[in-house]
Coordinates of C-alpha atoms in Angstrom, one line a residue:
M19 CA 15.8 22.6 -27.3
V20 CA 12.7 20.4 -26.9
L21 CA 10.1 21.2 -24.3
K22 CA 7.8 18.3 -23.2
V23 CA 4.4 19.3 -21.8
F24 CA 2.4 16.5 -20.1
F25 CA -1.2 17.6 -20.3
P26 CA -4.1 15.7 -18.6
S27 CA -6.7 14.6 -21.1
C28 CA -9.5 15.4 -18.6
C29 CA -8.6 19.1 -18.8
S30 CA -9.0 19.3 -22.6
S31 CA -12.6 20.7 -22.2
A32 CA -11.9 22.9 -19.2
D33 CA -12.7 26.6 -19.3
S34 CA -9.9 29.2 -19.8
G35 CA -7.6 29.7 -16.9
I36 CA -4.0 29.1 -15.7
L37 CA -2.1 25.9 -15.6
I38 CA -0.7 24.6 -12.3
G39 CA 1.8 21.8 -12.1
R40 CA 5.5 20.9 -11.6
W41 CA 8.4 22.1 -13.7
I42 CA 11.2 19.4 -14.0
S43 CA 14.3 21.3 -15.1
E44 CA 16.4 18.2 -15.5
Q45 CA 14.1 16.9 -18.3
N46 CA 13.0 20.3 -19.5
S47 CA 9.4 19.0 -18.9
A48 CA 6.3 20.5 -17.5
V49 CA 3.7 18.2 -15.8
I50 CA 0.3 19.9 -15.8
L51 CA -1.8 18.8 -12.8
A52 CA -4.9 21.0 -13.0
V53 CA -6.5 24.2 -14.5
V54 CA -7.6 27.1 -12.3
H55 CA -10.5 28.9 -13.8
F56 CA -11.4 32.5 -14.0
P57 CA -12.3 34.5 -12.0
F58 CA -9.6 34.1 -9.3
I59 CA -7.5 36.3 -7.0
P60 CA -3.7 35.8 -7.6
V61 CA -3.0 36.1 -3.9
Q62 CA -5.4 33.3 -3.0
V63 CA -3.9 31.1 -5.7
K64 CA -0.4 31.7 -4.3
Q65 CA -1.6 30.9 -0.8
Y66 CA -3.3 27.8 -2.0
L67 CA -0.2 26.5 -3.9
G68 CA 1.9 27.2 -0.8
E69 CA -0.4 25.0 1.3
V70 CA -0.2 22.3 -1.4
Q71 CA 3.6 22.4 -1.5
R72 CA 3.8 22.2 2.3
M73 CA 1.5 19.1 2.4
T74 CA 2.8 17.2 -0.7
K75 CA 6.4 18.3 -0.7
V76 CA 6.0 18.9 -4.5
N77 CA 7.1 22.1 -6.0
V78 CA 3.7 23.1 -7.5
S79 CA 3.6 26.4 -9.3
V80 CA 1.7 28.3 -12.0
L81 CA 3.4 27.2 -15.3
G82 CA 1.3 29.1 -17.9
S83 CA -2.1 29.9 -19.2
W84 CA -4.8 27.8 -20.9
S85 CA -7.3 29.3 -23.4
N86 CA -10.3 27.4 -24.5
S87 CA -12.5 29.7 -26.7
K88 CA -15.4 28.1 -28.6
Q89 CA -15.6 31.3 -30.7
E90 CA -12.8 33.4 -32.1
K91 CA -10.3 34.4 -29.5
E92 CA -10.6 37.9 -28.3
E93 CA -7.5 40.0 -28.3
S94 CA -8.2 41.4 -24.7
L95 CA -8.2 37.8 -23.3
S96 CA -4.9 37.0 -25.1
E97 CA -3.2 40.1 -23.7
F98 CA -4.6 39.3 -20.2
L99 CA -3.2 35.8 -20.4
E100 CA 0.2 37.1 -21.4
D101 CA 0.2 39.6 -18.5
L102 CA -0.4 36.8 -16.0
G103 CA 3.3 35.7 -16.7
T104 CA 4.4 38.9 -15.0
I105 CA 2.3 38.2 -11.9
F106 CA 3.3 34.6 -11.3
C107 CA 6.8 34.9 -12.7
H108 CA 7.6 31.5 -14.2
E109 CA 10.3 30.9 -16.8
P110 CA 9.3 29.8 -19.4
W111 CA 5.7 30.8 -19.5
I112 CA 3.7 28.2 -21.3
Q113 CA 0.7 29.3 -23.4
I114 CA -1.7 26.6 -24.7
S115 CA -4.8 27.6 -26.6
K116 CA -7.6 25.6 -28.1
E117 CA -9.9 27.1 -30.7
G118 CA -13.4 25.7 -31.1
D119 CA -13.5 21.9 -31.5
S120 CA -10.2 21.7 -33.2
K121 CA -8.0 18.9 -32.0
F122 CA -4.8 20.7 -33.1
W123 CA -3.8 23.1 -30.3
S124 CA -1.4 26.0 -30.3
C125 CA 1.4 25.9 -27.8
S126 CA 4.1 28.6 -27.3
T127 CA 6.5 29.7 -24.7
L128 CA 7.5 33.2 -23.4
Q129 CA 10.8 34.0 -21.8
K130 CA 10.5 37.7 -20.8
H131 CA 13.4 37.7 -18.3
S132 CA 15.8 35.8 -20.6
K133 CA 18.5 37.9 -22.5
N134 CA 18.7 35.5 -25.4
P135 CA 15.3 34.0 -25.8
Q136 CA 15.3 30.8 -28.0
E137 CA 12.3 29.4 -29.8
E138 CA 11.7 25.9 -28.3
E139 CA 10.1 23.0 -30.1
V140 CA 7.1 21.8 -28.0
I141 CA 5.9 18.2 -27.7
L142 CA 2.4 17.8 -26.2
V143 CA 2.0 14.5 -24.3
Y144 CA -1.6 13.6 -23.3
Y145 CA -2.0 11.3 -20.3
D146 CA -4.9 9.9 -18.4
Q147 CA -4.5 11.4 -15.0
R148 CA -6.7 8.8 -13.3
K149 CA -4.8 5.9 -14.8
V150 CA -1.4 7.4 -14.0
M151 CA -2.6 8.1 -10.4
L152 CA -3.7 4.5 -9.8
S153 CA -1.1 2.7 -11.9
H154 CA 1.5 2.7 -9.1
L155 CA 4.3 3.0 -11.6
H156 CA 5.8 5.8 -9.4
P157 CA 8.4 5.2 -6.7
P158 CA 7.2 4.4 -3.2
L159 CA 6.0 7.5 -1.3
D160 CA 8.3 6.8 1.6
T161 CA 11.4 7.3 -0.5
A162 CA 11.2 11.1 -0.6
G163 CA 15.0 11.4 -0.1
Q164 CA 15.6 9.5 -3.3
R165 CA 13.5 11.8 -5.6
A166 CA 16.6 13.6 -6.9
E167 CA 18.0 10.3 -8.2
D168 CA 14.8 9.6 -10.1
A169 CA 14.5 13.0 -11.6
S170 CA 15.9 12.0 -14.9
K171 CA 13.5 9.1 -15.3
L172 CA 10.0 8.9 -16.5
S173 CA 9.0 7.8 -13.0
A174 CA 9.3 11.4 -11.9
I175 CA 6.1 12.2 -13.9
F176 CA 4.3 9.4 -12.1
D177 CA 5.7 10.4 -8.8
T178 CA 4.5 14.0 -9.3
V179 CA 1.0 12.9 -10.0
A180 CA 0.9 10.4 -7.2
R181 CA 2.2 12.8 -4.5
S182 CA -0.3 15.5 -5.6
Q183 CA -3.2 13.5 -4.3
V184 CA -4.1 16.3 -1.8
L185 CA -4.6 18.6 -4.8
F186 CA -7.2 16.3 -6.3
M187 CA -9.1 15.8 -3.0
T188 CA -9.6 19.4 -2.0
D189 CA -13.1 19.7 -3.5
R190 CA -14.5 16.5 -2.1
Y191 CA -17.6 18.0 -0.5
D192 CA -17.5 21.7 -1.5
E193 CA -15.6 23.8 -4.0
G194 CA -14.1 26.6 -2.0
P195 CA -12.8 30.0 -3.4
I196 CA -10.7 28.4 -6.2
K197 CA -12.3 26.3 -8.9
L198 CA -10.1 23.6 -10.4
T199 CA -10.4 21.1 -13.2
H200 CA -8.7 17.7 -12.8
W201 CA -9.7 14.0 -12.9
Q202 CA -11.8 14.3 -9.7
S203 CA -13.4 17.6 -10.3
D204 CA -16.9 16.1 -9.9
G205 CA -16.0 14.7 -6.5
V206 CA -14.3 11.5 -5.2
E207 CA -16.0 8.4 -6.5
A208 CA -18.4 7.0 -3.8
S209 CA -16.6 9.1 -1.3
I210 CA -19.4 9.0 1.3
I211 CA -19.8 5.2 1.1
V212 CA -16.0 4.8 1.3
E213 CA -15.9 7.0 4.4
L214 CA -18.7 5.2 6.1
L215 CA -17.1 1.8 5.4
K216 CA -13.8 3.1 6.8
Q217 CA -15.4 4.3 9.9
A218 CA -17.3 1.0 10.4
S219 CA -14.3 -1.2 9.7
V220 CA -12.3 0.1 12.7
P221 CA -14.5 -1.5 15.4
A222 CA -15.1 -4.6 13.3
C223 CA -11.4 -5.1 12.8
M224 CA -10.7 -4.5 16.5
L225 CA -13.3 -7.1 17.5
L226 CA -12.0 -9.6 14.9
T227 CA -8.5 -9.1 16.1
F228 CA -9.4 -9.8 19.7
L229 CA -11.3 -13.0 18.7
L230 CA -8.4 -14.2 16.5
S231 CA -5.8 -13.4 19.2
L232 CA -8.0 -15.5 21.6
V233 CA -8.2 -18.4 19.2
S234 CA -4.5 -18.2 18.3
G235 CA -3.7 -18.2 22.0
I236 CA -5.7 -21.3 22.6
C237 CA -3.9 -23.0 19.6
R238 CA -0.5 -22.1 21.0
S239 CA -1.4 -23.4 24.4
R240 CA 0.3 -26.4 26.0
V241 CA -2.9 -28.4 25.8
L242 CA -2.4 -29.0 22.1
K243 CA 1.2 -30.0 22.5
F244 CA 0.4 -33.2 24.3
W245 CA 0.8 -36.4 22.3
P246 CA -2.7 -37.2 21.0
L247 CA -3.7 -33.7 20.1
S248 CA -0.3 -32.8 18.6
F249 CA -0.3 -35.9 16.5
L250 CA -3.8 -35.2 15.1
W251 CA -3.0 -31.5 14.5
S252 CA 0.1 -32.5 12.5
K253 CA -1.5 -35.3 10.5
L254 CA -5.0 -34.1 9.6
S255 CA -5.1 -31.7 6.6
T256 CA -8.2 -30.1 8.1
C257 CA -6.2 -28.8 11.1
E258 CA -3.5 -27.5 8.8
Q259 CA -6.1 -25.7 6.6
L260 CA -7.8 -24.1 9.6
G261 CA -4.4 -22.9 10.8
H262 CA -3.7 -21.5 7.4
R263 CA -7.0 -19.6 7.3
L264 CA -6.4 -18.3 10.8
Q265 CA -3.2 -16.7 9.6
H266 CA -5.1 -15.2 6.6
L267 CA -7.6 -13.7 9.0
Q268 CA -4.9 -12.2 11.2
V269 CA -3.3 -10.6 8.1
I270 CA -6.7 -9.1 7.0
S271 CA -7.7 -7.8 10.4
S272 CA -4.3 -6.3 11.2
N273 CA -4.4 -2.5 11.8
K274 CA -1.0 -2.0 10.2
K275 CA -1.1 0.0 7.0
A276 CA 0.2 -1.7 3.9
Q277 CA 3.7 -0.4 3.2
N278 CA 3.7 -1.0 -0.6
Q279 CA 1.6 -2.1 -3.5
N280 CA 2.5 -5.8 -3.0
Q281 CA 1.3 -5.9 0.6
L282 CA -1.9 -4.1 -0.3
M283 CA -2.6 -6.5 -3.2
R284 CA -1.8 -9.5 -0.9
K285 CA -4.4 -8.3 1.6
A286 CA -7.0 -7.8 -1.1
N287 CA -6.3 -11.2 -2.7
I288 CA -6.6 -12.9 0.7
F289 CA -9.9 -11.1 1.4
V290 CA -11.4 -12.0 -2.0
S291 CA -10.2 -15.6 -1.7
L292 CA -11.8 -15.9 1.7
L293 CA -15.1 -14.5 0.5
I294 CA -15.2 -16.8 -2.5
D295 CA -14.2 -19.8 -0.4
V296 CA -16.9 -19.1 2.2
A297 CA -19.5 -18.5 -0.6
L298 CA -18.7 -21.7 -2.3
G299 CA -18.8 -23.6 1.0
I300 CA -22.3 -22.2 1.8
L301 CA -23.5 -23.2 -1.6
L302 CA -22.2 -26.7 -1.0
M303 CA -23.8 -26.8 2.4
S304 CA -27.2 -25.7 1.0
W305 CA -26.9 -28.4 -1.7
L306 CA -26.1 -31.2 0.8
Y307 CA -29.0 -30.4 3.1
R308 CA -31.6 -30.3 0.3
K309 CA -33.7 -33.4 -0.5
N310 CA -32.1 -35.4 2.3
R311 CA -28.8 -35.8 0.3
I312 CA -27.0 -36.5 3.6
G313 CA -29.1 -39.5 4.3
H314 CA -28.7 -40.9 0.7
L315 CA -24.9 -40.4 1.0
A316 CA -24.9 -42.3 4.3
D317 CA -27.0 -45.1 2.8
T318 CA -24.6 -45.6 -0.1
L319 CA -21.4 -45.3 1.9
I320 CA -21.7 -48.7 3.7
P321 CA -22.5 -50.7 0.4
V322 CA -19.5 -49.0 -1.3
A323 CA -17.2 -49.9 1.6
D324 CA -18.5 -53.5 1.5
H325 CA -17.9 -53.6 -2.3
V326 CA -14.3 -52.4 -1.9
A327 CA -13.7 -55.0 0.8
E328 CA -15.1 -57.8 -1.4
E329 CA -12.8 -56.6 -4.3
L330 CA -9.8 -56.7 -2.0
Q331 CA -10.7 -60.2 -0.8
D332 CA -11.0 -61.4 -4.4
L333 CA -7.6 -59.8 -5.1
L334 CA -6.0 -61.5 -2.2
Q335 CA -7.5 -64.9 -3.3
W336 CA -6.0 -64.3 -6.7
L337 CA -2.6 -63.5 -5.2
M338 CA -2.8 -66.7 -3.0
G339 CA -3.1 -68.8 -6.1
A340 CA -1.0 -68.5 -9.2
P341 CA -1.2 -64.8 -10.2
A342 CA -0.5 -64.4 -14.0
G343 CA 1.0 -67.9 -14.0
L344 CA 3.8 -67.0 -11.7
K345 CA 5.3 -69.6 -9.4
M346 CA 5.2 -68.2 -5.8
N347 CA 6.5 -69.6 -2.5
R348 CA 3.3 -71.3 -1.3
A349 CA 4.1 -71.2 2.4
L350 CA 4.8 -67.5 2.5
D351 CA 2.0 -66.8 0.0
Q352 CA -0.5 -68.4 2.3
V353 CA 0.8 -66.7 5.4
L354 CA 0.6 -63.2 3.8
G355 CA -2.8 -63.9 2.2
R356 CA -4.4 -65.0 5.4
F357 CA -2.8 -62.2 7.4
F358 CA -4.3 -59.6 5.0
L359 CA -7.7 -61.3 4.8
Y360 CA -7.9 -61.2 8.6
H361 CA -7.3 -57.4 8.5
I362 CA -10.1 -57.0 5.9
H363 CA -12.4 -58.9 8.2
L364 CA -11.5 -56.6 11.1
W365 CA -12.1 -53.6 8.8
I366 CA -15.6 -54.8 7.7
S367 CA -16.6 -55.3 11.4
Y368 CA -15.3 -51.8 12.2
I369 CA -17.4 -50.2 9.4
H370 CA -20.6 -52.0 10.3
L371 CA -20.0 -51.0 14.0
L372 CA -20.0 -47.4 12.9
S373 CA -22.9 -47.6 10.4
P374 CA -25.6 -46.4 12.9
F375 CA -23.6 -43.2 13.5
I376 CA -22.5 -42.4 10.0
E377 CA -25.5 -40.2 9.0
M378 CA -25.1 -38.1 12.2
I379 CA -21.3 -37.8 11.6
L380 CA -21.9 -36.7 8.0
W381 CA -24.6 -34.2 9.1
Y382 CA -22.2 -32.5 11.5
V383 CA -19.4 -32.7 8.9
G384 CA -21.6 -30.9 6.4
L385 CA -21.9 -27.9 8.7
S386 CA -18.2 -27.4 8.5
A387 CA -18.7 -26.2 4.9
C388 CA -19.7 -22.8 6.2
L389 CA -16.0 -22.3 7.1
G390 CA -15.2 -22.5 3.4
L391 CA -15.1 -25.0 0.5
T392 CA -11.4 -25.6 1.2
V393 CA -12.1 -26.8 4.7
A394 CA -14.8 -29.1 3.4
L395 CA -12.4 -30.5 0.8
C396 CA -9.8 -31.1 3.5
I397 CA -12.3 -33.0 5.6
L398 CA -13.2 -35.1 2.5
S399 CA -9.4 -35.9 2.1
D400 CA -9.2 -36.9 5.8
I401 CA -12.4 -39.1 5.4
I402 CA -10.8 -40.8 2.4
A403 CA -7.6 -41.4 4.4
L404 CA -9.7 -42.9 7.3
L405 CA -11.8 -45.1 4.9
T406 CA -8.7 -46.4 3.2
F407 CA -6.7 -46.9 6.3
H408 CA -6.7 -50.7 5.8
I409 CA -5.1 -50.2 2.3
Y410 CA -2.5 -48.0 4.0
C411 CA -1.8 -50.7 6.6
F412 CA -1.4 -53.3 3.8
Y413 CA 1.0 -50.9 2.0
V414 CA 3.1 -50.4 5.2
Y415 CA 3.3 -54.1 5.9
G416 CA 4.4 -54.9 2.4
A417 CA 6.8 -52.0 2.2
R418 CA 8.5 -52.9 5.5
L419 CA 8.9 -56.5 4.5
Y420 CA 10.1 -55.7 1.0
C421 CA 12.5 -53.0 2.4
L422 CA 13.9 -55.5 4.9
K423 CA 14.7 -58.0 2.2
I424 CA 16.2 -55.4 -0.1
Y425 CA 18.5 -54.1 2.5
G426 CA 19.4 -57.7 3.7
L427 CA 20.3 -58.7 0.1
S428 CA 22.4 -55.6 -0.4
S429 CA 24.3 -56.2 2.9
L430 CA 24.9 -59.9 2.0
W431 CA 26.0 -58.9 -1.5
R432 CA 28.7 -56.7 0.1
L433 CA 29.7 -59.7 2.2
F434 CA 30.4 -61.8 -0.9
R435 CA 32.6 -59.0 -2.2
G436 CA 34.6 -58.7 1.0
K437 CA 33.2 -55.3 2.0
K438 CA 31.0 -53.9 4.7
W439 CA 29.2 -50.6 5.5
N440 CA 31.0 -48.4 8.0
V441 CA 28.3 -46.7 10.1
L442 CA 30.6 -44.2 11.7
R443 CA 32.2 -43.0 8.4
Q444 CA 29.1 -43.5 6.3
R445 CA 31.0 -45.4 3.6
V446 CA 31.8 -48.9 2.3
D447 CA 35.1 -50.3 3.6
S448 CA 37.0 -53.5 2.9
C449 CA 36.6 -56.4 5.4
S450 CA 37.9 -60.0 5.7
Y451 CA 35.3 -62.7 6.7
D452 CA 36.0 -66.3 7.8
L453 CA 34.5 -69.4 6.3
D454 CA 31.6 -69.7 8.7
Q455 CA 30.4 -66.2 8.1
L456 CA 30.5 -66.7 4.3
F457 CA 28.6 -70.0 4.6
I458 CA 25.8 -68.5 6.8
G459 CA 25.7 -65.4 4.5
T460 CA 25.3 -67.7 1.5
L461 CA 22.3 -69.5 3.1
L462 CA 20.6 -66.3 4.1
F463 CA 21.2 -64.7 0.7
T464 CA 19.6 -67.8 -1.0
I465 CA 16.6 -67.8 1.3
L466 CA 16.0 -64.0 0.9
L467 CA 16.5 -64.2 -2.9
F468 CA 13.9 -67.0 -3.4
L469 CA 11.4 -65.3 -1.1
L470 CA 11.8 -61.9 -2.8
P471 CA 9.4 -62.5 -5.8
T472 CA 6.5 -63.3 -3.5
T473 CA 7.1 -60.3 -1.2
A474 CA 7.7 -58.0 -4.2
L475 CA 4.4 -59.0 -5.8
Y476 CA 2.4 -58.2 -2.7
Y477 CA 4.4 -54.9 -2.3
L478 CA 3.7 -54.0 -6.0
V479 CA -0.1 -54.6 -5.8
F480 CA -0.5 -52.7 -2.5
T481 CA 1.7 -49.9 -3.7
L482 CA -0.4 -49.4 -6.8
L483 CA -3.5 -49.3 -4.5
R484 CA -1.8 -46.8 -2.3
L485 CA -0.8 -44.6 -5.2
L486 CA -4.4 -44.6 -6.4
V487 CA -5.5 -43.2 -3.0
V488 CA -2.6 -40.7 -3.1
I489 CA -3.6 -39.4 -6.5
V490 CA -7.2 -38.8 -5.4
Q491 CA -6.0 -37.0 -2.3
G492 CA -3.5 -35.0 -4.4
L493 CA -6.3 -33.8 -6.8
I494 CA -8.3 -32.7 -3.8
H495 CA -5.5 -30.7 -2.3
L496 CA -4.5 -29.4 -5.7
L497 CA -8.0 -27.8 -5.8
V498 CA -7.5 -26.5 -2.3
D499 CA -4.1 -24.9 -3.2
L500 CA -5.7 -23.4 -6.3
I501 CA -8.4 -21.7 -4.2
D502 CA -5.9 -20.6 -1.6
S503 CA -3.1 -19.3 -3.8
L504 CA -4.9 -17.9 -6.9
P505 CA -4.8 -14.1 -6.8
L506 CA -8.4 -13.6 -7.7
Y507 CA -8.6 -9.9 -6.9
S508 CA -5.5 -9.2 -9.1
L509 CA -7.0 -11.2 -11.9
I510 CA -10.3 -9.3 -11.6
L511 CA -8.4 -6.0 -11.7
R512 CA -6.4 -7.2 -14.7
L513 CA -9.7 -8.0 -16.5
C514 CA -11.7 -4.9 -15.5
R515 CA -9.1 -2.2 -14.7
S516 CA -5.9 -3.3 -16.3
Y517 CA -4.1 0.0 -15.6
R518 CA -4.1 -0.8 -11.8
L519 CA -1.6 -3.6 -12.6
A520 CA 0.8 -1.7 -14.9
A521 CA 4.0 -3.0 -16.4
G522 CA 5.1 0.1 -18.2
V523 CA 4.0 2.8 -20.7
K524 CA 4.0 3.3 -24.4
F525 CA 3.6 6.4 -26.6
R526 CA 1.4 6.6 -29.6
V527 CA 1.9 9.4 -32.2
L528 CA -1.4 11.2 -32.9
E529 CA -2.4 13.0 -36.1
Q530 CA -0.2 15.9 -36.9
Q531 CA -0.5 19.3 -38.7
D532 CA 2.1 21.6 -40.0
G533 CA 2.9 24.5 -37.7
K534 CA 1.4 22.7 -34.7
P535 CA 3.3 20.9 -31.9
L536 CA 3.9 17.2 -32.0
R537 CA 1.2 15.3 -30.2
L538 CA 1.8 12.0 -28.3
L539 CA -0.6 9.9 -26.3
M540 CA 0.9 8.1 -23.3
Q541 CA -0.8 4.7 -22.6
I542 CA -0.4 2.3 -19.7
N543 CA 0.9 -1.2 -20.6
P544 CA -1.0 -3.7 -18.4
L545 CA 0.7 -6.7 -16.7
S546 CA 0.1 -10.0 -18.5
Y547 CA -2.1 -12.7 -16.8
G548 CA 0.9 -14.9 -16.3
G549 CA 2.8 -12.0 -14.7
V550 CA -0.2 -11.3 -12.4
V551 CA -0.2 -14.9 -11.1
H552 CA 3.5 -15.0 -10.7
T553 CA 3.7 -11.6 -8.9
Y554 CA 0.7 -11.8 -6.6
R555 CA 0.4 -15.5 -5.9
L556 CA -0.2 -16.2 -2.2
P557 CA 1.9 -18.7 -0.2
T558 CA 0.1 -22.0 0.4
Y559 CA 0.5 -25.2 2.3
S560 CA 0.8 -28.3 0.2
C561 CA -0.7 -31.6 1.4
Y562 CA 0.4 -33.9 -1.4
P563 CA 4.0 -35.1 -2.2
R564 CA 6.0 -32.9 -4.5
D565 CA 8.9 -35.2 -5.1
S566 CA 10.4 -35.6 -8.5
W567 CA 9.7 -38.7 -10.6
A568 CA 13.3 -40.0 -10.0
S569 CA 13.0 -39.5 -6.2
L570 CA 9.6 -41.2 -6.2
C571 CA 10.8 -44.2 -8.2
K572 CA 13.8 -44.5 -5.9
K573 CA 11.5 -44.6 -2.9
L574 CA 9.3 -47.2 -4.5
F575 CA 12.2 -49.4 -5.4
L576 CA 13.8 -49.2 -1.9
G577 CA 10.4 -49.7 -0.2
E578 CA 10.4 -46.3 1.6
L579 CA 7.0 -45.1 2.8
I580 CA 5.1 -42.3 1.0
Y581 CA 3.3 -39.8 3.3
P582 CA 0.8 -37.8 1.2
W583 CA -0.5 -35.9 4.2
K584 CA 2.8 -34.4 5.2
H585 CA 2.4 -30.7 4.8
K586 CA 5.2 -28.6 3.2
G587 CA 5.2 -24.8 3.2
D588 CA 5.4 -23.2 -0.2
K589 CA 8.1 -20.5 -0.1
Q590 CA 6.8 -18.4 -3.0
N591 CA 6.4 -14.7 -2.4

């Protein structure tokens, strides 16, 4: 029979005393939780263990004795440790002794009440109590009714250490009548600071919850559901990002306790993401308001807009001639060219009309960076959308005209084959046409076919310009999604305290000596960086198109419109 003793490495230098922990009979294992030092009163120890059992629902008892003698062990101490087995009555009684600075310990068991005592082989498993406590590899604490099912698994050891948290917190401020040694024997880390922060966070969260409920109530009011405001709220990426951040603030300020590790990590990731976002936004705002950079930006904006308009005029003049030596329909080419040139003239007039107010607009827009870098980037995306609105209009005109001709040609081609599109059944059916219908269809098909190259060229040029704007906006929103969804807190934990994100355990065999028990070291396997991102990534709102290449090419060929600012919720958990 093999007896496994899980011994905390923090107790290896503890003074002599008794071992308290949990005995798992299904595994024939003993989980040592702490060492009670001499002197002590057995009645007080039993009362203390009874209180711990009542609070933690863990069957904590005295499992054996621990002897740590820096000199040669005295025979009176050995006899006294053996006699403790008759007082606390645990079967088997485990005796672990360490002599001097030797790393090879002696471990034996006593079975006084057994009729046929058998010598058991002992395996000493050293574990880091702090890492096991914080690794969250144990089952959830609210599944107390399922503990019997997990008794045969290694998770029972983690569950025992996790549910014994009260045992480790008893000497937070003073020691009391019983002196223990465990991973928090010197006191809880930063306990006073943590307690003060907890007490101060309650009124702060209540105030923040009230303000957020007020803001969310205004956002859900009927005023924002009227046409102009509802249209702007659905189209501007800034409004979507503000709504997304409002949801994040409601999650953080919620007074509901996290039910599991994933919810706790999600709150922490959101909080760290908000802090970094606001810090980067404040840095950007301080950079913009230094050395009159807002004024320089406003002075360069108008010349850049004029330069873009001049380049578009040169492009249209090139298309109205013989672009790349292609023979175009001159009448349609002139009509389309003059139509687009007139729009560029209107756009230049609009820009020069706003030029006196651009610096003031940029000054107030720069203040929005205090809400976070993501809000500033979304405002930049909206500004790009407004400054390139004429390119979007050109793209819409060209796409509609090209789409009309494509669908007209496809319908007339079905007419030549004696078929038609059945709208009710959504399929192509056979149909008989008379001579007049075939004649008119032939004329229309010929006109549309010969006008198609001119329309397709304008559509191709303006689609490429539109895709350029979409790519720029997509890169901006990709950065926004990266800041919003990257689990920064989890990555910091993986870098600094990898055991907090554990994926499993491994055992390493330590140096052995004949006649001594087998020694193993239990280590925590950390979660990989890819696993951290996949497990704790936050849901985001995407502002750029996520269509496949085949779907995008199909839309471009059929002349369907591309809406890069249409927001889609990412359903990742």
